[in-house]
Amino acid sequence: MVVTVSPEESISFSSLNGDVQLRGILSLPRSASSNIPLVILVAGSGEVDRNENSRLAQLNVFNKLAEALAKAGIASLRYDKRGVGESVTTPTGGPCERGLYHKAGVSELMRDVVAAGRFVACSEECKGAGIALDKVFVCGHSDGALMMPLIYREMVADAVCPTPKGCIFLCGFGETLPHAMVFQRNKMADSLEASNGLWGFLLRLLVDPAKLRDESQSRKLFHQMSQSPTLALGLVKNPYNWFREHGELDRDALYVGLTCHILAIGGGKDFQTSPEYCEEGAAAKLVPRAASLKSLVFLNMTHVLRDLEGPMDPLQGRGVYIKQGGQDLKHELTHAIISFILSLP
């Protein structure tokens, strides 16, 4: 039977402990039969909304991805993070606790994904659209990918949530936040050392590349950010619980628990997360129990999932991201995701 549905439907669901009503979008193929696959999209770090947009940059990642998925007959669910965008009220309509986003740790963000899974399993919107509960996937970008093994474990353990058929890692497979911090500082040091002329000289006076490469300095900074709710003499709010809980995750133990189908994609011009674990041999060692594994590295792809001609300079990262936010996602990336989903029985 064919059902006609709205391609973009506003939805909302309560967090597991009822402290926030999470609001987002259910994207559906305009006309589709029953047995529709669905992807829950999990955003990266920062105060980003359902499309991975913020006050600092309009990245337009998940709206672009949702559009591509819908054209291929695949539904998706994306939502504003707690305390961001429209996710700022309680289920009864009152204002959320002040500072909800900055107080959130990995555990809260993970449980919000479980709440999204329960919405997929129980809501009339998903039932009426013909969503297949045995074809639910989770796709994490950046921090969403870092949290993915924990998300998978908790969704499997939840009595209501659908068990994910597959996990899709976009720029973050095998990565941990402390390691990503070291990787980013090394990339920044490379850029400083390559900067020529007076500008480069002045930059190196301000920031010593050798100190950026010092892993003890990176560990010290990570510890500081995992302890204090504010930085810069109390002027900057800091999601310290998020840092602390990331530092406590046991990566290897969590990855061994992944038994679903896995697609891992990295970018050769990503300066925020290393693509090294997306190399075939390294990837296979991390997930020995996976039902299947496909890993890819797109050499010209940046962290925001677009191609970039020429080198990626971390010192110009924000400007590059803002420019790329108006571009389509890398075609090979969306093709790989769609092929992965539709190839599974």
mmCIF file of C-alpha atoms in Angstrom:
data_model
loop_
_atom_site.group_PDB
_atom_site.id
_atom_site.type_symbol
_atom_site.label_atom_id
_atom_site.label_comp_id
_atom_site.label_asym_id
_atom_site.label_seq_id
_atom_site.Cartn_x
_atom_site.Cartn_y
_atom_site.Cartn_z
ATOM 1 C CA MET A 1 0.000 0.000 0.000
ATOM 2 C CA VAL A 2 1.302 3.471 -0.858
ATOM 3 C CA VAL A 3 0.937 6.254 1.707
ATOM 4 C CA THR A 4 1.319 9.933 0.924
ATOM 5 C CA VAL A 5 3.047 11.910 3.648
ATOM 6 C CA SER A 6 4.423 15.383 4.188
ATOM 7 C CA PRO A 7 8.134 15.481 3.261
ATOM 8 C CA GLU A 8 8.963 17.635 6.316
ATOM 9 C CA GLU A 9 6.862 17.177 9.446
ATOM 10 C CA SER A 10 7.517 19.015 12.723
ATOM 11 C CA ILE A 11 7.670 16.608 15.641
ATOM 12 C CA SER A 12 8.445 16.706 19.348
ATOM 13 C CA PHE A 13 9.140 14.180 22.070
ATOM 14 C CA SER A 14 10.040 14.274 25.742
ATOM 15 C CA SER A 15 13.486 13.509 27.076
ATOM 16 C CA LEU A 16 13.630 10.346 29.169
ATOM 17 C CA ASN A 17 13.584 12.201 32.485
ATOM 18 C CA GLY A 18 11.072 14.792 31.293
ATOM 19 C CA ASP A 19 13.294 17.853 31.722
ATOM 20 C CA VAL A 20 12.940 19.050 28.103
ATOM 21 C CA GLN A 21 10.636 18.644 25.106
ATOM 22 C CA LEU A 22 12.932 17.971 22.162
ATOM 23 C CA ARG A 23 11.683 19.417 18.874
ATOM 24 C CA GLY A 24 12.730 18.568 15.365
ATOM 25 C CA ILE A 25 11.785 17.297 11.937
ATOM 26 C CA LEU A 26 10.652 13.958 10.547
ATOM 27 C CA SER A 27 11.651 13.883 6.872
ATOM 28 C CA LEU A 28 9.789 11.365 4.759
ATOM 29 C CA PRO A 29 9.621 10.407 1.091
ATOM 30 C CA ARG A 30 6.652 12.216 -0.473
ATOM 31 C CA SER A 31 5.044 8.983 -1.658
ATOM 32 C CA ALA A 32 6.370 5.736 -0.329
ATOM 33 C CA SER A 33 5.248 2.223 0.467
ATOM 34 C CA SER A 34 5.457 0.717 3.919
ATOM 35 C CA ASN A 35 8.701 -0.819 5.185
ATOM 36 C CA ILE A 36 10.586 2.495 4.974
ATOM 37 C CA PRO A 37 14.105 2.674 6.468
ATOM 38 C CA LEU A 38 14.724 5.537 8.884
ATOM 39 C CA VAL A 39 17.917 7.241 10.048
ATOM 40 C CA ILE A 40 18.217 9.072 13.378
ATOM 41 C CA LEU A 41 20.714 11.909 12.864
ATOM 42 C CA VAL A 42 22.958 12.803 15.823
ATOM 43 C CA ALA A 43 24.683 16.181 15.654
ATOM 44 C CA GLY A 44 28.229 17.210 16.411
ATOM 45 C CA SER A 45 29.487 19.333 19.289
ATOM 46 C CA GLY A 46 28.475 22.872 20.123
ATOM 47 C CA GLU A 47 25.170 24.722 20.374
ATOM 48 C CA VAL A 48 23.921 23.447 17.033
ATOM 49 C CA ASP A 49 20.350 22.874 15.953
ATOM 50 C CA ARG A 50 18.725 20.071 13.960
ATOM 51 C CA ASN A 51 20.600 21.121 10.797
ATOM 52 C CA GLU A 52 23.936 21.564 12.626
ATOM 53 C CA ASN A 53 23.593 25.335 12.365
ATOM 54 C CA SER A 54 24.574 27.804 15.087
ATOM 55 C CA ARG A 55 24.944 31.519 15.643
ATOM 56 C CA LEU A 56 28.563 31.211 14.507
ATOM 57 C CA ALA A 57 28.084 29.238 11.294
ATOM 58 C CA GLN A 58 25.321 27.869 9.081
ATOM 59 C CA LEU A 59 26.714 24.428 8.200
ATOM 60 C CA ASN A 60 23.497 22.979 6.728
ATOM 61 C CA VAL A 61 24.652 19.390 7.140
ATOM 62 C CA PHE A 62 21.635 17.413 8.304
ATOM 63 C CA ASN A 63 19.006 19.263 6.246
ATOM 64 C CA LYS A 64 21.095 18.531 3.134
ATOM 65 C CA LEU A 65 21.538 14.901 4.164
ATOM 66 C CA ALA A 66 17.848 14.477 4.998
ATOM 67 C CA GLU A 67 16.903 15.816 1.579
ATOM 68 C CA ALA A 68 19.197 13.331 -0.167
ATOM 69 C CA LEU A 69 17.883 10.452 1.933
ATOM 70 C CA ALA A 70 14.240 11.324 1.238
ATOM 71 C CA LYS A 71 14.884 11.380 -2.507
ATOM 72 C CA ALA A 72 16.197 7.820 -2.170
ATOM 73 C CA GLY A 73 13.122 6.645 -0.250
ATOM 74 C CA ILE A 74 14.726 6.831 3.212
ATOM 75 C CA ALA A 75 13.175 8.676 6.150
ATOM 76 C CA SER A 76 15.159 10.570 8.760
ATOM 77 C CA LEU A 77 14.674 12.230 12.137
ATOM 78 C CA ARG A 78 16.702 15.209 13.340
ATOM 79 C CA TYR A 79 16.139 17.475 16.331
ATOM 80 C CA ASP A 80 17.486 20.517 18.150
ATOM 81 C CA LYS A 81 19.787 19.659 21.034
ATOM 82 C CA ARG A 82 18.523 20.229 24.562
ATOM 83 C CA GLY A 83 18.645 23.937 25.354
ATOM 84 C CA VAL A 84 19.148 24.876 21.686
ATOM 85 C CA GLY A 85 16.761 26.177 19.012
ATOM 86 C CA GLU A 86 13.195 25.106 19.800
ATOM 87 C CA SER A 87 14.220 22.527 22.440
ATOM 88 C CA VAL A 88 13.946 25.045 25.280
ATOM 89 C CA THR A 89 10.674 24.142 27.015
ATOM 90 C CA THR A 90 9.540 21.363 29.304
ATOM 91 C CA PRO A 91 6.895 18.839 28.183
ATOM 92 C CA THR A 92 4.297 20.954 30.004
ATOM 93 C CA GLY A 93 5.302 24.100 28.098
ATOM 94 C CA GLY A 94 7.253 25.909 30.793
ATOM 95 C CA PRO A 95 10.815 27.179 30.361
ATOM 96 C CA CYS A 96 13.639 24.689 30.767
ATOM 97 C CA GLU A 97 16.238 24.922 33.488
ATOM 98 C CA ARG A 98 18.622 27.771 32.795
ATOM 99 C CA GLY A 99 21.886 26.673 31.204
ATOM 100 C CA LEU A 100 20.471 23.308 30.118
ATOM 101 C CA TYR A 101 22.832 22.930 27.170
ATOM 102 C CA HIS A 102 26.018 23.796 29.073
ATOM 103 C CA LYS A 103 25.131 21.450 31.946
ATOM 104 C CA ALA A 104 24.541 18.494 29.626
ATOM 105 C CA GLY A 105 27.063 15.675 29.548
ATOM 106 C CA VAL A 106 27.480 12.756 27.185
ATOM 107 C CA SER A 107 24.934 10.775 29.212
ATOM 108 C CA GLU A 108 22.158 13.338 28.684
ATOM 109 C CA LEU A 109 22.901 13.688 24.977
ATOM 110 C CA MET A 110 22.972 9.915 24.571
ATOM 111 C CA ARG A 111 19.666 9.451 26.401
ATOM 112 C CA ASP A 112 18.086 12.054 24.116
ATOM 113 C CA VAL A 113 18.934 9.767 21.183
ATOM 114 C CA VAL A 114 17.270 6.889 23.038
ATOM 115 C CA ALA A 115 14.212 9.133 23.465
ATOM 116 C CA ALA A 116 14.252 9.735 19.716
ATOM 117 C CA GLY A 117 14.351 5.971 19.205
ATOM 118 C CA ARG A 118 11.313 5.547 21.452
ATOM 119 C CA PHE A 119 9.495 8.191 19.409
ATOM 120 C CA VAL A 120 10.227 6.188 16.242
ATOM 121 C CA ALA A 121 8.921 3.019 17.884
ATOM 122 C CA CYS A 122 5.754 4.453 19.422
ATOM 123 C CA SER A 123 4.600 7.597 17.633
ATOM 124 C CA GLU A 124 1.571 7.726 15.364
ATOM 125 C CA GLU A 125 3.629 9.819 12.936
ATOM 126 C CA CYS A 126 6.108 6.984 12.335
ATOM 127 C CA LYS A 127 3.479 4.236 12.411
ATOM 128 C CA GLY A 128 1.349 6.078 9.858
ATOM 129 C CA ALA A 129 4.309 6.661 7.568
ATOM 130 C CA GLY A 130 5.179 2.966 7.410
ATOM 131 C CA ILE A 131 8.566 3.143 9.135
ATOM 132 C CA ALA A 132 10.157 -0.293 9.403
ATOM 133 C CA LEU A 133 11.392 -0.777 12.972
ATOM 134 C CA ASP A 134 13.842 -3.427 11.816
ATOM 135 C CA LYS A 135 15.431 -0.889 9.466
ATOM 136 C CA VAL A 136 16.343 1.888 11.869
ATOM 137 C CA PHE A 137 19.852 3.336 11.540
ATOM 138 C CA VAL A 138 21.762 5.881 13.620
ATOM 139 C CA CYS A 139 24.068 8.361 11.876
ATOM 140 C CA GLY A 140 26.430 10.457 13.973
ATOM 141 C CA HIS A 141 28.552 13.336 12.732
ATOM 142 C CA SER A 142 31.629 14.489 14.663
ATOM 143 C CA ASP A 143 30.679 14.264 18.364
ATOM 144 C CA GLY A 144 27.641 12.255 17.301
ATOM 145 C CA ALA A 145 30.077 9.703 15.888
ATOM 146 C CA LEU A 146 32.277 9.808 18.996
ATOM 147 C CA MET A 147 29.249 8.917 21.138
ATOM 148 C CA MET A 148 27.922 6.282 18.724
ATOM 149 C CA PRO A 149 29.143 3.092 20.463
ATOM 150 C CA LEU A 150 27.580 4.287 23.737
ATOM 151 C CA ILE A 151 24.361 5.256 21.930
ATOM 152 C CA TYR A 152 24.182 1.818 20.312
ATOM 153 C CA ARG A 153 24.695 0.036 23.634
ATOM 154 C CA GLU A 154 21.951 2.025 25.341
ATOM 155 C CA MET A 155 19.478 1.667 22.458
ATOM 156 C CA VAL A 156 19.976 -2.095 22.446
ATOM 157 C CA ALA A 157 19.449 -2.223 26.226
ATOM 158 C CA ASP A 158 16.275 -0.115 26.109
ATOM 159 C CA ALA A 159 13.092 -2.200 26.111
ATOM 160 C CA VAL A 160 11.187 0.202 23.837
ATOM 161 C CA CYS A 161 13.852 1.457 21.427
ATOM 162 C CA PRO A 162 14.370 -0.288 18.092
ATOM 163 C CA THR A 163 17.730 -2.060 17.912
ATOM 164 C CA PRO A 164 19.748 -0.177 15.277
ATOM 165 C CA LYS A 165 20.314 -2.196 12.132
ATOM 166 C CA GLY A 166 23.379 -0.106 11.387
ATOM 167 C CA CYS A 167 25.558 2.699 12.679
ATOM 168 C CA ILE A 168 26.955 5.349 10.338
ATOM 169 C CA PHE A 169 30.014 7.251 11.548
ATOM 170 C CA LEU A 170 30.794 10.541 9.788
ATOM 171 C CA CYS A 171 34.165 12.017 10.792
ATOM 172 C CA GLY A 172 34.700 10.435 14.179
ATOM 173 C CA PHE A 173 35.002 6.653 13.854
ATOM 174 C CA GLY A 174 37.442 5.291 16.431
ATOM 175 C CA GLU A 175 38.108 8.767 17.761
ATOM 176 C CA THR A 176 38.035 9.964 21.375
ATOM 177 C CA LEU A 177 37.728 13.561 22.509
ATOM 178 C CA PRO A 178 41.150 13.670 24.236
ATOM 179 C CA HIS A 179 42.822 12.226 21.117
ATOM 180 C CA ALA A 180 40.893 14.607 18.854
ATOM 181 C CA MET A 181 42.151 17.504 20.950
ATOM 182 C CA VAL A 182 45.770 16.401 20.408
ATOM 183 C CA PHE A 183 45.095 15.912 16.687
ATOM 184 C CA GLN A 184 43.610 19.409 16.348
ATOM 185 C CA ARG A 185 46.497 21.047 18.214
ATOM 186 C CA ASN A 186 49.028 19.298 15.971
ATOM 187 C CA LYS A 187 47.164 20.433 12.863
ATOM 188 C CA MET A 188 47.152 23.985 14.216
ATOM 189 C CA ALA A 189 50.898 23.763 14.892
ATOM 190 C CA ASP A 190 51.477 22.579 11.325
ATOM 191 C CA SER A 191 49.567 25.593 10.036
ATOM 192 C CA LEU A 192 51.466 28.050 12.236
ATOM 193 C CA GLU A 193 54.816 26.644 11.152
ATOM 194 C CA ALA A 194 53.809 26.897 7.493
ATOM 195 C CA SER A 195 52.662 30.536 7.788
ATOM 196 C CA ASN A 196 55.073 32.823 5.959
ATOM 197 C CA GLY A 197 56.087 36.444 6.253
ATOM 198 C CA LEU A 198 55.328 38.949 8.967
ATOM 199 C CA TRP A 199 51.877 37.478 9.599
ATOM 200 C CA GLY A 200 53.358 34.066 10.311
ATOM 201 C CA PHE A 201 56.019 35.561 12.546
ATOM 202 C CA LEU A 202 53.439 37.451 14.600
ATOM 203 C CA LEU A 203 51.209 34.392 14.924
ATOM 204 C CA ARG A 204 54.104 32.315 16.238
ATOM 205 C CA LEU A 205 54.861 35.030 18.790
ATOM 206 C CA LEU A 206 51.315 34.688 20.083
ATOM 207 C CA VAL A 207 51.096 30.895 19.925
ATOM 208 C CA ASP A 208 54.145 28.643 20.198
ATOM 209 C CA PRO A 209 53.746 25.595 17.904
ATOM 210 C CA ALA A 210 55.955 23.559 20.236
ATOM 211 C CA LYS A 211 53.517 24.118 23.115
ATOM 212 C CA LEU A 212 50.634 23.052 20.882
ATOM 213 C CA ARG A 213 52.461 19.793 20.153
ATOM 214 C CA ASP A 214 53.160 19.152 23.842
ATOM 215 C CA GLU A 215 50.695 16.413 24.789
ATOM 216 C CA SER A 216 51.090 17.183 28.484
ATOM 217 C CA GLN A 217 49.729 20.668 27.769
ATOM 218 C CA SER A 218 46.810 19.116 25.921
ATOM 219 C CA ARG A 219 46.063 16.801 28.846
ATOM 220 C CA LYS A 220 46.267 19.744 31.258
ATOM 221 C CA LEU A 221 43.824 21.762 29.159
ATOM 222 C CA PHE A 222 41.425 18.830 28.866
ATOM 223 C CA HIS A 223 41.497 18.335 32.628
ATOM 224 C CA GLN A 224 40.791 22.031 33.181
ATOM 225 C CA MET A 225 37.856 21.975 30.761
ATOM 226 C CA SER A 226 36.404 18.891 32.446
ATOM 227 C CA GLN A 227 36.391 20.563 35.869
ATOM 228 C CA SER A 228 35.216 24.140 35.478
ATOM 229 C CA PRO A 229 31.763 25.401 34.363
ATOM 230 C CA THR A 230 33.355 28.632 33.145
ATOM 231 C CA LEU A 231 36.608 29.656 31.462
ATOM 232 C CA ALA A 232 38.424 32.937 30.780
ATOM 233 C CA LEU A 233 37.915 34.397 34.271
ATOM 234 C CA GLY A 234 34.315 33.240 34.321
ATOM 235 C CA LEU A 235 33.343 35.013 31.108
ATOM 236 C CA VAL A 236 32.882 31.918 28.924
ATOM 237 C CA LYS A 237 30.454 29.097 29.747
ATOM 238 C CA ASN A 238 31.988 25.655 29.417
ATOM 239 C CA PRO A 239 30.176 22.280 29.031
ATOM 240 C CA TYR A 240 32.457 20.680 31.613
ATOM 241 C CA ASN A 241 30.281 17.596 32.169
ATOM 242 C CA TRP A 242 30.567 16.848 28.447
ATOM 243 C CA PHE A 243 34.366 16.985 28.626
ATOM 244 C CA ARG A 244 34.517 14.968 31.842
ATOM 245 C CA GLU A 245 32.244 12.173 30.631
ATOM 246 C CA HIS A 246 34.027 11.927 27.285
ATOM 247 C CA GLY A 247 37.277 11.461 29.188
ATOM 248 C CA GLU A 248 35.758 8.588 31.151
ATOM 249 C CA LEU A 249 34.617 6.554 28.120
ATOM 250 C CA ASP A 250 36.383 3.235 27.469
ATOM 251 C CA ARG A 251 36.632 3.356 23.679
ATOM 252 C CA ASP A 252 37.878 -0.189 23.036
ATOM 253 C CA ALA A 253 35.288 -1.842 25.283
ATOM 254 C CA LEU A 254 32.458 0.143 23.677
ATOM 255 C CA TYR A 255 33.576 -0.639 20.117
ATOM 256 C CA VAL A 256 33.804 -4.370 20.831
ATOM 257 C CA GLY A 257 30.113 -4.173 21.732
ATOM 258 C CA LEU A 258 29.117 -3.045 18.229
ATOM 259 C CA THR A 259 27.424 -6.004 16.563
ATOM 260 C CA CYS A 260 25.386 -4.186 13.902
ATOM 261 C CA HIS A 261 26.324 -3.205 10.338
ATOM 262 C CA ILE A 262 28.804 -0.327 10.270
ATOM 263 C CA LEU A 263 29.687 2.372 7.763
ATOM 264 C CA ALA A 264 32.681 4.511 8.773
ATOM 265 C CA ILE A 265 33.652 7.556 6.699
ATOM 266 C CA GLY A 266 36.535 9.957 7.265
ATOM 267 C CA GLY A 267 37.849 13.013 5.458
ATOM 268 C CA GLY A 268 41.422 13.533 4.311
ATOM 269 C CA LYS A 269 41.086 17.291 4.878
ATOM 270 C CA ASP A 270 39.426 17.007 8.278
ATOM 271 C CA PHE A 271 41.496 18.842 10.899
ATOM 272 C CA GLN A 272 39.095 18.093 13.780
ATOM 273 C CA THR A 273 39.009 14.278 13.816
ATOM 274 C CA SER A 274 41.578 11.871 12.469
ATOM 275 C CA PRO A 275 40.559 9.614 9.564
ATOM 276 C CA GLU A 276 43.217 7.058 10.518
ATOM 277 C CA TYR A 277 40.743 4.628 12.052
ATOM 278 C CA CYS A 278 38.719 4.565 8.825
ATOM 279 C CA GLU A 279 41.581 2.784 7.090
ATOM 280 C CA GLU A 280 40.445 -0.774 6.453
ATOM 281 C CA GLY A 281 42.867 -2.634 8.732
ATOM 282 C CA ALA A 282 42.503 -0.269 11.677
ATOM 283 C CA ALA A 283 38.719 -0.229 11.368
ATOM 284 C CA ALA A 284 38.415 -4.020 11.391
ATOM 285 C CA LYS A 285 40.459 -4.312 14.595
ATOM 286 C CA LEU A 286 38.139 -1.916 16.419
ATOM 287 C CA VAL A 287 34.883 -3.740 15.592
ATOM 288 C CA PRO A 288 35.641 -7.493 15.490
ATOM 289 C CA ARG A 289 31.994 -8.407 16.173
ATOM 290 C CA ALA A 290 30.336 -6.128 13.616
ATOM 291 C CA ALA A 291 27.771 -7.778 11.335
ATOM 292 C CA SER A 292 29.550 -6.060 8.443
ATOM 293 C CA LEU A 293 31.955 -3.168 8.003
ATOM 294 C CA LYS A 294 32.541 -0.698 5.207
ATOM 295 C CA SER A 295 35.121 2.026 5.785
ATOM 296 C CA LEU A 296 36.008 4.881 3.456
ATOM 297 C CA VAL A 297 38.314 7.905 3.454
ATOM 298 C CA PHE A 298 37.479 10.679 0.986
ATOM 299 C CA LEU A 299 40.772 12.479 0.523
ATOM 300 C CA ASN A 300 39.405 15.930 -0.362
ATOM 301 C CA MET A 301 36.571 15.980 2.200
ATOM 302 C CA THR A 302 36.549 18.403 5.127
ATOM 303 C CA HIS A 303 34.934 17.960 8.531
ATOM 304 C CA VAL A 304 31.686 19.502 7.251
ATOM 305 C CA LEU A 305 31.386 16.807 4.560
ATOM 306 C CA ARG A 306 32.218 18.852 1.459
ATOM 307 C CA ASP A 307 35.078 18.695 -0.998
ATOM 308 C CA LEU A 308 37.841 21.284 -0.833
ATOM 309 C CA GLU A 309 40.320 21.985 -3.588
ATOM 310 C CA GLY A 310 43.741 22.880 -2.237
ATOM 311 C CA PRO A 311 45.003 22.568 1.336
ATOM 312 C CA MET A 312 42.836 22.959 4.431
ATOM 313 C CA ASP A 313 44.237 25.635 6.747
ATOM 314 C CA PRO A 314 42.929 25.260 10.323
ATOM 315 C CA LEU A 315 43.581 28.951 10.899
ATOM 316 C CA GLN A 316 40.942 29.676 8.232
ATOM 317 C CA GLY A 317 38.631 26.854 9.293
ATOM 318 C CA ARG A 318 35.595 28.853 10.298
ATOM 319 C CA GLY A 319 35.632 30.882 7.080
ATOM 320 C CA VAL A 320 35.940 27.707 5.005
ATOM 321 C CA TYR A 321 33.059 26.099 6.888
ATOM 322 C CA ILE A 322 30.797 29.116 6.415
ATOM 323 C CA LYS A 323 31.504 29.101 2.687
ATOM 324 C CA GLN A 324 30.960 25.353 2.412
ATOM 325 C CA GLY A 325 27.673 25.598 4.304
ATOM 326 C CA GLY A 326 26.094 26.946 1.121
ATOM 327 C CA GLN A 327 27.328 24.006 -0.943
ATOM 328 C CA ASP A 328 25.881 20.532 -1.457
ATOM 329 C CA LEU A 329 27.333 17.675 0.537
ATOM 330 C CA LYS A 330 29.930 15.560 -1.205
ATOM 331 C CA HIS A 331 28.012 13.410 -3.696
ATOM 332 C CA GLU A 332 30.104 10.305 -3.054
ATOM 333 C CA LEU A 333 29.341 10.637 0.649
ATOM 334 C CA THR A 334 25.560 10.712 0.269
ATOM 335 C CA HIS A 335 25.763 7.936 -2.329
ATOM 336 C CA ALA A 336 27.783 5.754 0.066
ATOM 337 C CA ILE A 337 25.273 6.288 2.889
ATOM 338 C CA ILE A 338 22.254 5.563 0.697
ATOM 339 C CA SER A 339 23.877 2.483 -0.861
ATOM 340 C CA PHE A 340 24.823 1.160 2.578
ATOM 341 C CA ILE A 341 21.255 1.477 3.878
ATOM 342 C CA LEU A 342 19.490 0.099 0.814
ATOM 343 C CA SER A 343 21.916 -2.808 0.332
ATOM 344 C CA LEU A 344 20.992 -4.428 3.635
ATOM 345 C CA PRO A 345 18.073 -6.911 3.587
#
